[in-house]
Amino acid sequence: MRWGHHLPRASWGSGFGRALQPPDERIPFLIHWSWPLQGKRPLGPPRAFIRHHGNLADSASRSGRHGRLFPSASATEAIQRYRRNLAEWFSRLPREERQFGPTFALDTVHVDPVIRESTPDELLRPPAELALEHQPPQAGLPPLALSQLFNPDASGRRVQTVVLYGTVGTGKSTLVRKMVLDWCYGRLPAFELLIPFSCEDLSSLGPAPVSLCQLVAQRYTPLKEVLPLMAAAGSHLLFVLHGLERLNLDFRLAGTGLCSDPEQPEEPAAIIVNLLRKYMLPEASILVTTRPSAIGRIPSKYVGRYGEICGFSDTNLQKLYFQLRLNQPDCGCGSGVSAAPAQRDNLVQMLSRNLEGHHQIAAACFLPSYCWLVCATLHFLHAPTPAGQTLTSIYTSFLRLNFSGETLDSTDASNLSLMAYAARTMGKLAYEGVSSRKTYFSEEDVCGCLEAGIKTEEEFQLLHVFRRDALRFFLAPCVEPGRAGTFVFTVPAMQEYLAALYIVLGLRKTTLQKVGKEVAELVGRVGEDVSLVLGIMAKLLPLRALPLLFNLIKVVPRVFGRMVGKSREAVAQAMVLEMFREEDYYNDDVLDQMGASILGVEGPRRHPDEPPEDEVFELFPIFMGGLLSAHNRAVLAQLGCPIKNLDALENAQAIKKKLGKLGRQVLPPSELLDHLFFHYEFQNQRFSAEVLSSLRQLNLAGVRMTPVKCTVVASVLGSGRHALDEVNLASCQLDPAGLRTLMPVFLRARKLGLQLNSLGPEACKDLRDLLLHDQCQITTLRLSNNPLMAAGVALLMEGLAGNTSVTHLSLLHTGLGDEGLELLAAQLDRNRQLQELNVAYNGAGDTAALALARAAREHPSLELLHLYFNELSSEGRQVLRDLGGAAEGGARVVVSLTEGTAVSEYWSVILSEVQRNLNSWDRARVQRHLELLLRDLEDSRGATLNPWRKAQLLRVEGEVRGLLEQLGGSGS
């Protein structure tokens, strides 16, 4: 979190002096973790945490015990108001953090990164090679705790200035924020007053003269009263200068004169220089944070200690971070639904096992920023999704948190955005990897993309800064066996995101496009003048070629425009082909693939004993669509990567044209979900409605429908106008919450299949509401193999009583028993449209089955009743057969494979149900029922003399014996 950027500088003024609500009503308890040093290891086991309730009165009493530098009551009150206001300021959460719950506070999940003390000699060494820049810190060097930063050095001298440096993503901003909050709550008793400055804020002031006292008073109004006492505070006064790379400091006397008066107006950079020189307020303590490339801006003689922020170089720190983040009790995003504790614990355990296995994710989580990304991604995959949140927006917000307001080099006149430079260089590497289908890159590959097109000294300097400050953020050393010396993107999805960003920003240009653009711009600039001259000459001279030349000049820009359009169509074609690659048809959907890559669960492969022949980049086209959404374009513009509205429109049109041709084919369930996920990321309902207008069957059978997948399907298809002929969600692990989310889709369906979803009586409440909805158009409802029980059927009958569309209802194997069938028999007449009812395999006896059969015979519209595989006696089956054929009209009752001495016309329906559910039903029970059916077939064959009927009965007997052999029975 970059606290100096999210609020305007004006809010550092008088607003800071307003009274705020008591902290103990506003801030939850804080948890502080500390890791003691044991032996020579860089980190020891975690010590028990200290719980602090954030009472600023406690902090006042603590500071009073260490000496009263501000003795007057008014000064003490001013300091307390300042503490409250500062705590309020630094406790504010960016929007990206609010997804973790309404009471989420960063202090409850803070884990200090490793800080390794370094020496000026190490900093003066030549830059390491690319391969060495990615190595973790040496294990033999001792780490530093926050409370040890200002301890005397090895020679016993007092340390007054500490410089902490780290690459992008190592946690500098979070560390400063934690230190400030620690001071606000009395956990830094060595300092009576702490004054933080954002160097980004100071750089925005320009060269306008201002005094140190004015800088403090403008930003922290309560400190006006204690400003005259600052000099007396000595080492108990701590200045925190965050982001020194944003300031251009000149320590030469000719460049910055000496000044010791805090009230003397000077340029902000001059004030900082004199503070660091210890010429102004020489006793004050100073903490500086900066990126590695800017360390040399402060001469080493003014620095008492250097500390390198090394991130989470120990997997124990990574696991602790994940435990605290993922075990938030209210991580349901305020939606009223949160992940169960068992589910959260399972996620943490799986993630910990993956980290312990030294997988690539451990190398990625070396940076605390990527720990945040892993948690945000898991939260997106497994918790209810906030409205409008997409996977692309998570990655875009992740980059905003780390790169917002960051320039590559403040000393360079171009003032180039760090993210824009990364998109151009790392995006090129990422796209080349996607194009050649590889995720491992040699040092030559990386250097080739970084150094492409560099010609001037200024460009080499920018490259040097990027390599030192940000390259480690995007690339990590590969830890897989046999891949030593190669690099991968820190998380796999980041490669696809950057490749997509490289495309949508228009950074990929062929040589013809570059030359054509320059020529078109040149012709466009001089075209009007040349056209005017040629027009005059054509009137004065009889030259017939001039009008032709005149028209050619007008055609040049048009030809270039068409060339650019063709390029966009080619990109759209490549994107759509990547989305519908037949090689990826039978792997998991992209959301499950992402979860597997984080949690270490590998999905099915075509050749289980061998790695896949090539890499899968199914997220690349999805990210392309997501980056074209209005929200992501707005955030990218803040990062210095603007996408013009016209370019976004033309790209969308090219994609729609290609999707319209290839998107009509029938897709496997996992690929169909990926297609819907693309539309969800795009966040354009009109676009999706036009492309998906031909979709008539939604077959997602076998796809594990997590909350986010339900949200994706409902968001994309819930607002459509045309009806869906069939929605098949069999074996999707749906729960009642998923049913409620998918309700808009169900209202468009004519056939709805919800088999094998473990739906119980609670889910029947939602199904009842669905059936009673005035827009319900379902004609066929399949609920087989769900434990609905009699209580669930009672709710369903309430829905059917007011429903006018359902004609076919399957309650096969739903645990109804005698009670359920009797309830159906009593209430069946409340519905007048039902034509077919399947209650087979429900454990019902003769009495209940006979009651339902009689009610079915009297029903005005019911034509077919399935009762096979129930616990019926031979006499009961015979009574039901006689009832089914007793008179004309009424429902036919199917209880066996035979009807008298002939084969039932529904024999194939019965056996196909058995075959389909053979692996999920009780094998012994199914075997017993099949043996009874086989006996019926043999008896019917023995009772008939008709050779045609005998042949039919023998054929069906063979089918039954085949099923018995599959179950392990004799089949004889």
Short mmCIF file of N, CA and C in Angstrom, two decimals, residues 384-390 680 683 711:
data_model
loop_
_atom_site.label_atom_id
_atom_site.label_comp_id
_atom_site.label_asym_id
_atom_site.label_seq_id
_atom_site.Cartn_x
_atom_site.Cartn_y
_atom_site.Cartn_z
N PRO A 384 -17.43 -16.04 -1.86
CA PRO A 384 -18.40 -15.30 -2.69
C PRO A 384 -17.75 -14.08 -3.32
N THR A 385 -17.99 -13.89 -4.60
CA THR A 385 -17.30 -12.85 -5.36
C THR A 385 -18.06 -11.52 -5.27
N PRO A 386 -17.38 -10.44 -4.88
CA PRO A 386 -18.04 -9.13 -4.89
C PRO A 386 -18.48 -8.75 -6.30
N ALA A 387 -19.52 -7.96 -6.37
CA ALA A 387 -20.05 -7.56 -7.68
C ALA A 387 -18.98 -6.82 -8.47
N GLY A 388 -18.80 -7.24 -9.72
CA GLY A 388 -17.87 -6.56 -10.61
C GLY A 388 -16.43 -7.00 -10.49
N GLN A 389 -16.09 -7.83 -9.49
CA GLN A 389 -14.70 -8.25 -9.36
C GLN A 389 -14.39 -9.36 -10.35
N THR A 390 -13.29 -9.23 -11.07
CA THR A 390 -12.86 -10.23 -12.04
C THR A 390 -11.42 -10.62 -11.75
N TYR A 680 -17.33 -12.99 -18.96
CA TYR A 680 -17.41 -12.39 -17.62
C TYR A 680 -16.29 -11.39 -17.41
N GLN A 683 -16.85 -7.99 -19.23
CA GLN A 683 -17.77 -7.08 -18.55
C GLN A 683 -18.52 -6.17 -19.53
N THR A 711 -21.28 -17.42 -10.13
CA THR A 711 -21.38 -15.99 -10.40
C THR A 711 -21.08 -15.70 -11.87
#
